[in-house]
Coordinates of C-alpha atoms and ligand atoms in Angstrom, one line a residue:
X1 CA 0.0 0.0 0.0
X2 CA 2.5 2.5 0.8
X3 CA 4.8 1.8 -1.6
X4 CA 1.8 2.6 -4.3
X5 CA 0.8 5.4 -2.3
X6 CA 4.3 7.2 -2.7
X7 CA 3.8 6.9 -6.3
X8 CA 0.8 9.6 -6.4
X9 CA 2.3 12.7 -7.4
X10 CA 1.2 15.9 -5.0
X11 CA -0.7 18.9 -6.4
X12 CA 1.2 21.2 -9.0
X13 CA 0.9 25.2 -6.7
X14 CA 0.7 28.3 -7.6
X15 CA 1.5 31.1 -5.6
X16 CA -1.6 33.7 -5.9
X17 CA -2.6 37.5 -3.9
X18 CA -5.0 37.6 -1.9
X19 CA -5.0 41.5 -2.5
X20 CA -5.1 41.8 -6.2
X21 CA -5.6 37.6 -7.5
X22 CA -2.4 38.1 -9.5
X23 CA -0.9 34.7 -10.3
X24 CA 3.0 33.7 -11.5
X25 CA 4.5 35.6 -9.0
X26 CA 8.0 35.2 -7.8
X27 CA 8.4 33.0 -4.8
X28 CA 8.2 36.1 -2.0
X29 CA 6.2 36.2 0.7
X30 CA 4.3 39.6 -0.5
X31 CA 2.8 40.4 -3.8
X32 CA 5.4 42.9 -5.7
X33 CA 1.8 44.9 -7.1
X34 CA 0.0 45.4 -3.6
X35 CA 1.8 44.3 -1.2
X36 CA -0.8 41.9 0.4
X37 CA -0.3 37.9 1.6
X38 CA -0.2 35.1 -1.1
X39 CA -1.7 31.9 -1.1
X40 CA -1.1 28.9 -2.8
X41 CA -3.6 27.8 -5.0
X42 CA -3.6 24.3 -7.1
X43 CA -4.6 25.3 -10.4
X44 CA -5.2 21.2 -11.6
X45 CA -7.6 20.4 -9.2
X46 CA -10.3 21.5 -11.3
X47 CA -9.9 19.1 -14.2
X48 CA -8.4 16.1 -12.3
X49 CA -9.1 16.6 -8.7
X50 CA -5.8 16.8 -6.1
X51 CA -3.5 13.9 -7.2
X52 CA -6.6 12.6 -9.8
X53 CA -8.2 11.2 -7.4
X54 CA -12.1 11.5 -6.0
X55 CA -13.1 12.6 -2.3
X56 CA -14.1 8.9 -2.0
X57 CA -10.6 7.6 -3.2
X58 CA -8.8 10.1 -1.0
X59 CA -10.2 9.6 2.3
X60 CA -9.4 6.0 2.1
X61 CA -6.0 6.4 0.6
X62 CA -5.3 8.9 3.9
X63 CA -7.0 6.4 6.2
X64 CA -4.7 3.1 4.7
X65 CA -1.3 5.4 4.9
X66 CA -2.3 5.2 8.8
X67 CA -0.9 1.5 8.9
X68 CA 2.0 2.2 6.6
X69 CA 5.7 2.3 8.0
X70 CA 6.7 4.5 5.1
X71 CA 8.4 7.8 7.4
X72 CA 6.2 10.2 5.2
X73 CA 2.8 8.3 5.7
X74 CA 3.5 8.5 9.4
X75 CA 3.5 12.2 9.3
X76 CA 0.1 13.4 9.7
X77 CA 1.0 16.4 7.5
X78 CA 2.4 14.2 4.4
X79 CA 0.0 11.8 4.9
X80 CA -2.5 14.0 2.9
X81 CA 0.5 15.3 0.6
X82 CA -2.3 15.4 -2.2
X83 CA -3.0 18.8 -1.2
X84 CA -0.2 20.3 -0.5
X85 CA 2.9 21.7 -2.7
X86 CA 5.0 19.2 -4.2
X87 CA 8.3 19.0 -2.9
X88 CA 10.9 16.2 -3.9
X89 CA 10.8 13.3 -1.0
X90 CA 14.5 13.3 -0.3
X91 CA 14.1 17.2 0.5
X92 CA 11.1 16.1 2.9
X93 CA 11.9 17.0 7.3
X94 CA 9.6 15.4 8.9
X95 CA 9.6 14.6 12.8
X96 CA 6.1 12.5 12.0
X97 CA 4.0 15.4 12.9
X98 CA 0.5 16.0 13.3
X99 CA -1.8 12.8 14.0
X100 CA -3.2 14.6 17.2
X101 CA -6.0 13.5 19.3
X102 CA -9.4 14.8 19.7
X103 CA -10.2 14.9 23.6
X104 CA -14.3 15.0 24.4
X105 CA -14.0 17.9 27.7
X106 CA -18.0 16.5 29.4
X107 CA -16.8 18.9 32.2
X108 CA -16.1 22.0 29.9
X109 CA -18.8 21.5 28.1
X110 CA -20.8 21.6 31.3
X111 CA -19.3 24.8 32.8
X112 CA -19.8 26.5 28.9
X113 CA -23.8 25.1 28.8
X114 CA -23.3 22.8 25.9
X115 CA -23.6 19.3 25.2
X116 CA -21.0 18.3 23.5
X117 CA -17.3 19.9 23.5
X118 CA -14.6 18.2 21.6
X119 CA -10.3 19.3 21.9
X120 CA -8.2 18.9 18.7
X121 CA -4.8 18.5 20.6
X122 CA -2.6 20.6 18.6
X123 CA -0.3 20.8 21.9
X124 CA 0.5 17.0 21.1
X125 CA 3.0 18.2 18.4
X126 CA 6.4 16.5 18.5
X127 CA 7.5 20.2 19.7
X128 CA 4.4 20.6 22.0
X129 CA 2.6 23.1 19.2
X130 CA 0.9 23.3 16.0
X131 CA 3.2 25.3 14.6
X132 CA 4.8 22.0 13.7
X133 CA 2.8 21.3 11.0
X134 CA 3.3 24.1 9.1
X135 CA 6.7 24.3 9.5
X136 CA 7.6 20.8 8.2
X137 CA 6.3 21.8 5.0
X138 CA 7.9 25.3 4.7
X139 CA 11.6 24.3 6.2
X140 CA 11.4 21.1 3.7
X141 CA 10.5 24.1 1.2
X142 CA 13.6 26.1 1.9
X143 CA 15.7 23.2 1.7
X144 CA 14.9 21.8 -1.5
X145 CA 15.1 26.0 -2.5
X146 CA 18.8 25.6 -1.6
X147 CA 18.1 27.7 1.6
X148 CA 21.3 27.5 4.4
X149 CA 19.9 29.7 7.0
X150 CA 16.2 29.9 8.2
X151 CA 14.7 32.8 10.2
X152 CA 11.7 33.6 12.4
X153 CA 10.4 36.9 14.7
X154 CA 8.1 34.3 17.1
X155 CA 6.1 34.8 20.9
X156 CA 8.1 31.3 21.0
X157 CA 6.2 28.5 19.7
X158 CA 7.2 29.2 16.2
X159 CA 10.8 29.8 17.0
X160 CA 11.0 26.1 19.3
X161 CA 9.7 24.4 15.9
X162 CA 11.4 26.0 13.6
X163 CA 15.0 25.4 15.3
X164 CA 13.7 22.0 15.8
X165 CA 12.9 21.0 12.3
X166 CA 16.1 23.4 11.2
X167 CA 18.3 20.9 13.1
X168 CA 16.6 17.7 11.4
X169 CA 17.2 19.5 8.0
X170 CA 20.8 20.3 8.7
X171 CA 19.6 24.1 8.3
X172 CA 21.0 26.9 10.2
X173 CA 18.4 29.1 12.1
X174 CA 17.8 32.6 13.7
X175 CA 15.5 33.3 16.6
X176 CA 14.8 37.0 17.2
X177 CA 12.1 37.3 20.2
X178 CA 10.9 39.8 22.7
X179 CA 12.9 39.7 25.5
X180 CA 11.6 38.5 29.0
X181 CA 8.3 38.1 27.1
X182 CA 8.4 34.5 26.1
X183 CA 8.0 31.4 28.4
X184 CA 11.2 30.0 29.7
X185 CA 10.1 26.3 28.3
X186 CA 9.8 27.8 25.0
X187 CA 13.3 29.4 24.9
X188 CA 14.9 26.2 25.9
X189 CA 13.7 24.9 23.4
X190 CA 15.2 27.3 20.7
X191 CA 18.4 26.8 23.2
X192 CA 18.5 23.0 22.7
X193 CA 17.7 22.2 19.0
X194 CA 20.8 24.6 18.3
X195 CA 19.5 27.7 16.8
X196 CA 21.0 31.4 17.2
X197 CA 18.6 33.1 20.0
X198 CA 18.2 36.7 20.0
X199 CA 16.3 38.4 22.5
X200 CA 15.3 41.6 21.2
X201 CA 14.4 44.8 23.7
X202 CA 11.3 45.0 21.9
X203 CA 7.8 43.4 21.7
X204 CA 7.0 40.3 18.6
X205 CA 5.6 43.4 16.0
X206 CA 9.0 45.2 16.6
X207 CA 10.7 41.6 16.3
X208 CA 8.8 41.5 12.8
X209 CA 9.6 44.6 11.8
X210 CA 13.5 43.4 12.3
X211 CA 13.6 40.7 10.9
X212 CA 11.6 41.7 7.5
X213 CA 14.8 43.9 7.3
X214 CA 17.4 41.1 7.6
X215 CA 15.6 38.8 5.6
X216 CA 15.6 41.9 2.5
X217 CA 19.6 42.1 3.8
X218 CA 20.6 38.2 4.1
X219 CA 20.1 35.2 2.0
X220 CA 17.8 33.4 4.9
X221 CA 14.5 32.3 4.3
X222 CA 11.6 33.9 6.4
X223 CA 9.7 31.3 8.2
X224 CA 7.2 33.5 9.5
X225 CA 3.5 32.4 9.4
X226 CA 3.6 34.8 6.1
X227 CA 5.2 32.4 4.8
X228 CA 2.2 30.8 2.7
X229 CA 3.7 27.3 2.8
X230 CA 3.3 26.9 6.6
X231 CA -0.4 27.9 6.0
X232 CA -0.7 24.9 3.6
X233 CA 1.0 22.5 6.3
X234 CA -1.4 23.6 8.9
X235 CA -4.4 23.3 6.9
X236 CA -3.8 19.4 7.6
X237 CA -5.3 19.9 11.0
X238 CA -8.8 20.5 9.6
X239 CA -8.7 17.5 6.9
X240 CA -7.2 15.2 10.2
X241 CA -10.1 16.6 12.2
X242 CA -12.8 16.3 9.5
X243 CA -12.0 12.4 8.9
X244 CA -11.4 12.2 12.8
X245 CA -15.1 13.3 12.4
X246 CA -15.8 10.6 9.7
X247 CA -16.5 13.6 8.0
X248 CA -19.4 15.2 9.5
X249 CA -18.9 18.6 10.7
X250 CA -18.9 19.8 13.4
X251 CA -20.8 23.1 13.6
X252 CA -18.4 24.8 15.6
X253 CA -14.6 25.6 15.5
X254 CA -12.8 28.0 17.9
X255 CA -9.3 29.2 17.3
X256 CA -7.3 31.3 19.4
X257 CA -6.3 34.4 17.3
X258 CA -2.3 35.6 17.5
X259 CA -0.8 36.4 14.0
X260 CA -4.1 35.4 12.9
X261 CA -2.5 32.1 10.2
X262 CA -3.9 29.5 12.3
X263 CA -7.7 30.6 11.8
X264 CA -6.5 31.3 7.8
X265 CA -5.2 27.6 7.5
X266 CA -8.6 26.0 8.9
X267 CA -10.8 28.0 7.1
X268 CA -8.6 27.2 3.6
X269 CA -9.2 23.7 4.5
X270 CA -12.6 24.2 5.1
X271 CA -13.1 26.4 1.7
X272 CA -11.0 23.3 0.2
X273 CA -13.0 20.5 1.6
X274 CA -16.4 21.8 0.4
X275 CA -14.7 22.6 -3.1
X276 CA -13.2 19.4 -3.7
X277 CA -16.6 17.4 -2.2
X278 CA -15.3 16.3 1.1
X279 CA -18.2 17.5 3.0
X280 CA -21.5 19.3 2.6
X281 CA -21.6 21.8 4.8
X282 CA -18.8 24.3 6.5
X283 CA -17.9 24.6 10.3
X284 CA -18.2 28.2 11.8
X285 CA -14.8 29.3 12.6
X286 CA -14.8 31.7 15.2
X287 CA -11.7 33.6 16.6
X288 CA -10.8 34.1 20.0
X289 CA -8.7 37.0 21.5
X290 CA -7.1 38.1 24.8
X291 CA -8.8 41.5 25.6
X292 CA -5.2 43.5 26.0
X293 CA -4.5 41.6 22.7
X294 CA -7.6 42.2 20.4
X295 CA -6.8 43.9 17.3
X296 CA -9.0 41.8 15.5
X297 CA -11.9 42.4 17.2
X298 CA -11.1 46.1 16.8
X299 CA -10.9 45.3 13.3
X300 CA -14.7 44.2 13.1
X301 CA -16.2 46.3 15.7
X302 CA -14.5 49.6 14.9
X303 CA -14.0 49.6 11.1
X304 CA -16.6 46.8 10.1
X305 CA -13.4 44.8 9.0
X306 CA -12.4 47.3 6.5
X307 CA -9.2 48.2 8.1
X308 CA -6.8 46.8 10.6
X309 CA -6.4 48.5 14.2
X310 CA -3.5 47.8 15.5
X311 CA -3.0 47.8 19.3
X312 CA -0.1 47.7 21.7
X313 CA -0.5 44.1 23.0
X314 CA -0.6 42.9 26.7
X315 CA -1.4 39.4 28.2
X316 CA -0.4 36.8 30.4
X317 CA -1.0 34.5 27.3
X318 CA 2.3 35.4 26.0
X319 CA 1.9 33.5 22.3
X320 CA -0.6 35.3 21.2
X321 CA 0.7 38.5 22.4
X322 CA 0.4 40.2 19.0
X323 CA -1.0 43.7 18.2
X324 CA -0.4 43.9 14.5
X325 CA -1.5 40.7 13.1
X326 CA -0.2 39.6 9.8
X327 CA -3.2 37.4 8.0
X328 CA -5.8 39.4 9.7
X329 CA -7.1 39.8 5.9
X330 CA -7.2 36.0 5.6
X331 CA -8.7 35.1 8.9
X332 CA -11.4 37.9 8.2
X333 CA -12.2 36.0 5.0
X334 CA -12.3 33.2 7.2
X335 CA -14.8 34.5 8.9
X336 CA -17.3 36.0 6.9
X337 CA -17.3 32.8 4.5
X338 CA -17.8 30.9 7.2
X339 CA -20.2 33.0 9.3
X340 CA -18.1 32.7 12.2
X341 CA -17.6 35.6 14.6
X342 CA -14.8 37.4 17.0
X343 CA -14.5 37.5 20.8
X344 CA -12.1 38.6 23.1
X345 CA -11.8 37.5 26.9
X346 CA -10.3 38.8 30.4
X347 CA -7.3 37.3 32.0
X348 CA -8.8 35.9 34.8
X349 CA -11.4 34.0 32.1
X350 CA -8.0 33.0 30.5
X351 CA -6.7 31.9 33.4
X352 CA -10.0 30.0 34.8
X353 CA -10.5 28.2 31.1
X354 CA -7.0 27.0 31.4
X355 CA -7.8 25.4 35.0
X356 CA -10.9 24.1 33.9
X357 CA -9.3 22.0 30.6
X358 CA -6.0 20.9 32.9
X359 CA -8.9 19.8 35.6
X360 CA -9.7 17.3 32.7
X361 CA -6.5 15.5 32.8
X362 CA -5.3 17.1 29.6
X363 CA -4.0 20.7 29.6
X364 CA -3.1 23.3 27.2
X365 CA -1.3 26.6 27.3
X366 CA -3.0 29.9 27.9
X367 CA -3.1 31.0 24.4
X368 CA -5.3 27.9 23.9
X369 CA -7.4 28.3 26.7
X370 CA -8.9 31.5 25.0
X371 CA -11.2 29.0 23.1
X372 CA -12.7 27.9 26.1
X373 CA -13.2 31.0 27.8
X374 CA -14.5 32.6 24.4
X375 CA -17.2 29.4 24.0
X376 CA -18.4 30.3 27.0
X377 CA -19.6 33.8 26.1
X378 CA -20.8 32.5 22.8
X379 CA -23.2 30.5 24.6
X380 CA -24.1 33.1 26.8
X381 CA -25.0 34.9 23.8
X382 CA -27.1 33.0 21.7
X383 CA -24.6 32.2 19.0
X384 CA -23.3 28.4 20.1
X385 CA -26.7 27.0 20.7
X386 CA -26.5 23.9 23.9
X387 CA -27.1 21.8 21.6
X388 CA -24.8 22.4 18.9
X389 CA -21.2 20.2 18.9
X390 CA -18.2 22.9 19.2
X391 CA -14.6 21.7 18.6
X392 CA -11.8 23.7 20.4
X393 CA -8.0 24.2 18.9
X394 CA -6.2 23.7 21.8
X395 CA -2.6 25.1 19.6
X396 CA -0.1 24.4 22.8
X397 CA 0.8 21.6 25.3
X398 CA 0.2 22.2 28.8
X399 CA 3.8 22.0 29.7
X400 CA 4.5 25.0 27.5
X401 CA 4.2 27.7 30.3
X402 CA 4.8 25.6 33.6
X403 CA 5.5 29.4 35.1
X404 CA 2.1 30.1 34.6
X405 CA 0.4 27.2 36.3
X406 CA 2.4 27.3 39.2
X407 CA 1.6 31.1 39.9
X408 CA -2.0 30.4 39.1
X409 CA -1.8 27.4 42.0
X410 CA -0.5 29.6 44.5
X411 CA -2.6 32.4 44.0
X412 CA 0.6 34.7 42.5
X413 CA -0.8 35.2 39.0
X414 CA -2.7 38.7 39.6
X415 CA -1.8 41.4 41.6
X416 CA -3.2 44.7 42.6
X417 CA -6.6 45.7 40.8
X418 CA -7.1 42.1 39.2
X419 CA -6.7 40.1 42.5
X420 CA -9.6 41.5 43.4
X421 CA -11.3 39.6 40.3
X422 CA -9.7 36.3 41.1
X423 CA -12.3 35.1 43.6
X424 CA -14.0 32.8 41.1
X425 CA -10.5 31.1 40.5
X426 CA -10.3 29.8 44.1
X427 CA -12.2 27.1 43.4
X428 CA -9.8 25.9 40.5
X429 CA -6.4 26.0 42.5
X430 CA -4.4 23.9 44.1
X431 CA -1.2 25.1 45.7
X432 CA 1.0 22.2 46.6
X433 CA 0.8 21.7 50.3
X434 CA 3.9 21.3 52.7
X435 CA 4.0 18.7 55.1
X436 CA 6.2 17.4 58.1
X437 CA 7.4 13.6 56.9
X438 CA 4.6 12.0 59.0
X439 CA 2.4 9.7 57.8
X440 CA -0.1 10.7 60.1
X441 CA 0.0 14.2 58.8
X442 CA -0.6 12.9 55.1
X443 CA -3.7 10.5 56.3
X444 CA -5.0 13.2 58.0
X445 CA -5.0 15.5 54.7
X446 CA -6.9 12.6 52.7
X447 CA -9.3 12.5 55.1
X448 CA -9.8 16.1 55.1
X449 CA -10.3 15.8 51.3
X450 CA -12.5 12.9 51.2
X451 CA -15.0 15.3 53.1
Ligands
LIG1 N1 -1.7 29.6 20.2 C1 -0.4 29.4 20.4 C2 0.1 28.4 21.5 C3 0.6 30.1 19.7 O1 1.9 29.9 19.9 C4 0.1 31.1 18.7 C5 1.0 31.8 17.9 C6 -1.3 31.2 18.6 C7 -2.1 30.4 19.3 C8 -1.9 32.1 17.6 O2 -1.8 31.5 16.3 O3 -0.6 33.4 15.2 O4 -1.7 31.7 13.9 O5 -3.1 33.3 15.1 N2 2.3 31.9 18.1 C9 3.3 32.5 17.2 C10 4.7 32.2 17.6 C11 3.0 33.9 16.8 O6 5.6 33.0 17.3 O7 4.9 31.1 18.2 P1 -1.8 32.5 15.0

């Protein structure tokens, strides 16, 4: 099976902008007319279908490469390599992303007054994000491009998979981030898969506006979520969530909004899906803001979505501490096609979602924990109906931003004004206790907690 499978041949792309549709443009990352995103756009899908093969075909072609010991069929990013840019196998790094889990939460779902609340696990990422799957597709791009060095600005997730796949590729990389305003899990990372780690006395948008510079400078390949490749590699979470589905939609998907790519990728999927006869009927994709982080939801409530506010960005959720979002054009689309809508959320509702999904026995990062927080005021207001099923992206592992759980434990997360609006978090933490070595002392405790 997988020997046959490696001989379909992945979809021819084309790079097009989203600004001005021009096609046949050189291989940049902004369109030399307009100056908006690209996206990559497979031209021969509408004679012969990705790879020349039906819906029907494809699903079980994806399904089989499940059982195949082939190292690209194991990755749940090449295992659907039908719709997504060709690039030679031997070029192909691949730590055998993607194939993440979908978690049902009953006890979310509960809190948020729904029936039915489902996790994709993005978090479960061989680098504990789903960055991951974007960025096996664009670093295996720069290789086979001939690229030495790779580059990325990043809150920290991006820059942890980049180096990582940078080191599997035998790539150099460069890490610019804002100093002090990353999680110290997410440096190490950087630190250990080898890459050069700047920390810049400035926030992510000024690390952007840096590197944009260096990459105009230097011949280093920008690895940066505008990079339309990584969109295509993370649009594999939707088709792997769709079949996890058996392809019935759900009606609900919730993203976290940072850079705003994520939401793009999942809603190209969805766009793709429907186009290519996958499914029926569309998910609503709604994105999910912190409230010191919210240019998007500026974007639609102040201008109607016809022009980007940018903010100065603050939040305890330090990955999606972003105030000038790249693809907010994209994710808008996103949006609108998908009748989806924007929320933002407070700190503390950060910081009770992310209790409430680690009280489940699986976890996330705060950035992910938006999704549940945001559900929840969805439901207050009428647009996620009780009985309508809602999956969340959870786009970061748990272990991501242990600083942040342990403060949250022992009560140190908020100070001064905000304490004040921690009471309903009580009931959430658990500060680890210290005891004398006495086993009475520790039977005594379980009793206390039995009651
Ligand atoms: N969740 C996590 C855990 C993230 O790391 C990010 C973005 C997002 C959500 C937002 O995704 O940008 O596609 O809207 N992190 C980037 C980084 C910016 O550099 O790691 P987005």
């Amino acid at each position: 099976m997988a020997e046959q499978a490696t001989q379909i041949h992945q979809a021819v792309s084309q790079l097009r902008c989203i600004g001005c549709g021009r096609t046949a443009l050189p291989d940049r990352f902004r369109c030399e007319h307009c100056r908006d995103l690209l996206e990559i756009i497979y031209p021969g899908w509408n004679d012969r279908g990705p790879g020349g093969l039906s819906a029907s075909s494809l699903k079980k072609l994806w399904r089989d490469r499940r059982s195949s010991l082939s190292p690209i069929d194991q990755s749940g990013v090449w295992r659907f390599r039908e719709i997504l840019p060709e690039i030679p196998q031997p070029e192909i790094i691949t730590i055998k992303e993607g194939n993440t889990p979908v978690y049902e939460l009953p006890h979310c779902a509960r809190a948020a007054g729904i029936q039915q609340l489902f996790a994709k696990h993005q978090g479960m990422n061989p680098t504990g994000s789903f960055k991951d799957t974007g960025m096996t597709v664009a670093a295996s791009f720069a290789r086979q491009a001939g690229y030495r060095w790779v580059a990325c600005a990043s809150t920290g997730n991006t820059s942890a998979s980049m180096a990582a796949y940078a080191a599997r590729g035998g790539l150099h990389s460069l890490v610019l981030i804002p100093d002090g305003k990353i999680s110290w899990s997410k440096l190490s990372q950087s630190l250990d898969y080898g890459a050069i780690t700047c920390q810049l006395k400035t926030d992510f948008d000024g690390c952007v506006r840096v590197l944009n510079e260096v990459v105009e400078r230097m011949p280093v390949y920008l690895l940066n979520s505008v990079n339309p490749y990584r969109v295509e590699g993370q649009k594999t979470a939707a088709f792997e969530l769709l079949e996890q589905f058996d392809w019935q939609p759900p009606e609900h998907i919730i993203v976290p909004g940072g850079n705003l790519a994520n939401s793009s990728a999942i809603g190209k999927a969805l766009r793709e899906m429907k186009q290519l006869g996958f499914i029926s009927r569309v998910p609503r994709v709604s994105v999910i803001q912190a409230e010191g982080a919210n240019p998007l939801v500026r974007t639609v409530r102040e201008t109607g979505g016809e022009k980007l506010v940018p903010v100065h960005a603050e939040t305890m959720a330090t990955a999606i501490r972003i105030g000038n979002p790249a693809s907010w054009k994209k994710a808008l689309r996103v949006i609108r096609e998908t009748e989806g809508t924007v929320e933002q959320v407070s700190e503390v509702e950060i910081a009770a979602a992310k209790a409430e999904i680690g009280a489940e026995g699986i976890g996330c990062e705060p950035a992910s924990a938006v999704t549940l927080a945001g559900l929840k005021k969805l439901v207050r207001s009428g647009f996620v109906k009780p009985n309508e099923s809602v999956v969340l992206v959870l786009t970061g592992h748990l272990l991501k931003d242990s600083e942040f759980t342990l403060k949250f434990h022992r009560g140190d997360l908020f100070d001064g004004a905000q304490q004040q609006s921690e009471g309903p978090l009580k009931p959430h933490q658990r500060a680890p206790l210290v005891l004398e070595p006495s086993v009475d002392a520790v039977i005594e405790l379980l009793q206390s907690a039995e009651k």
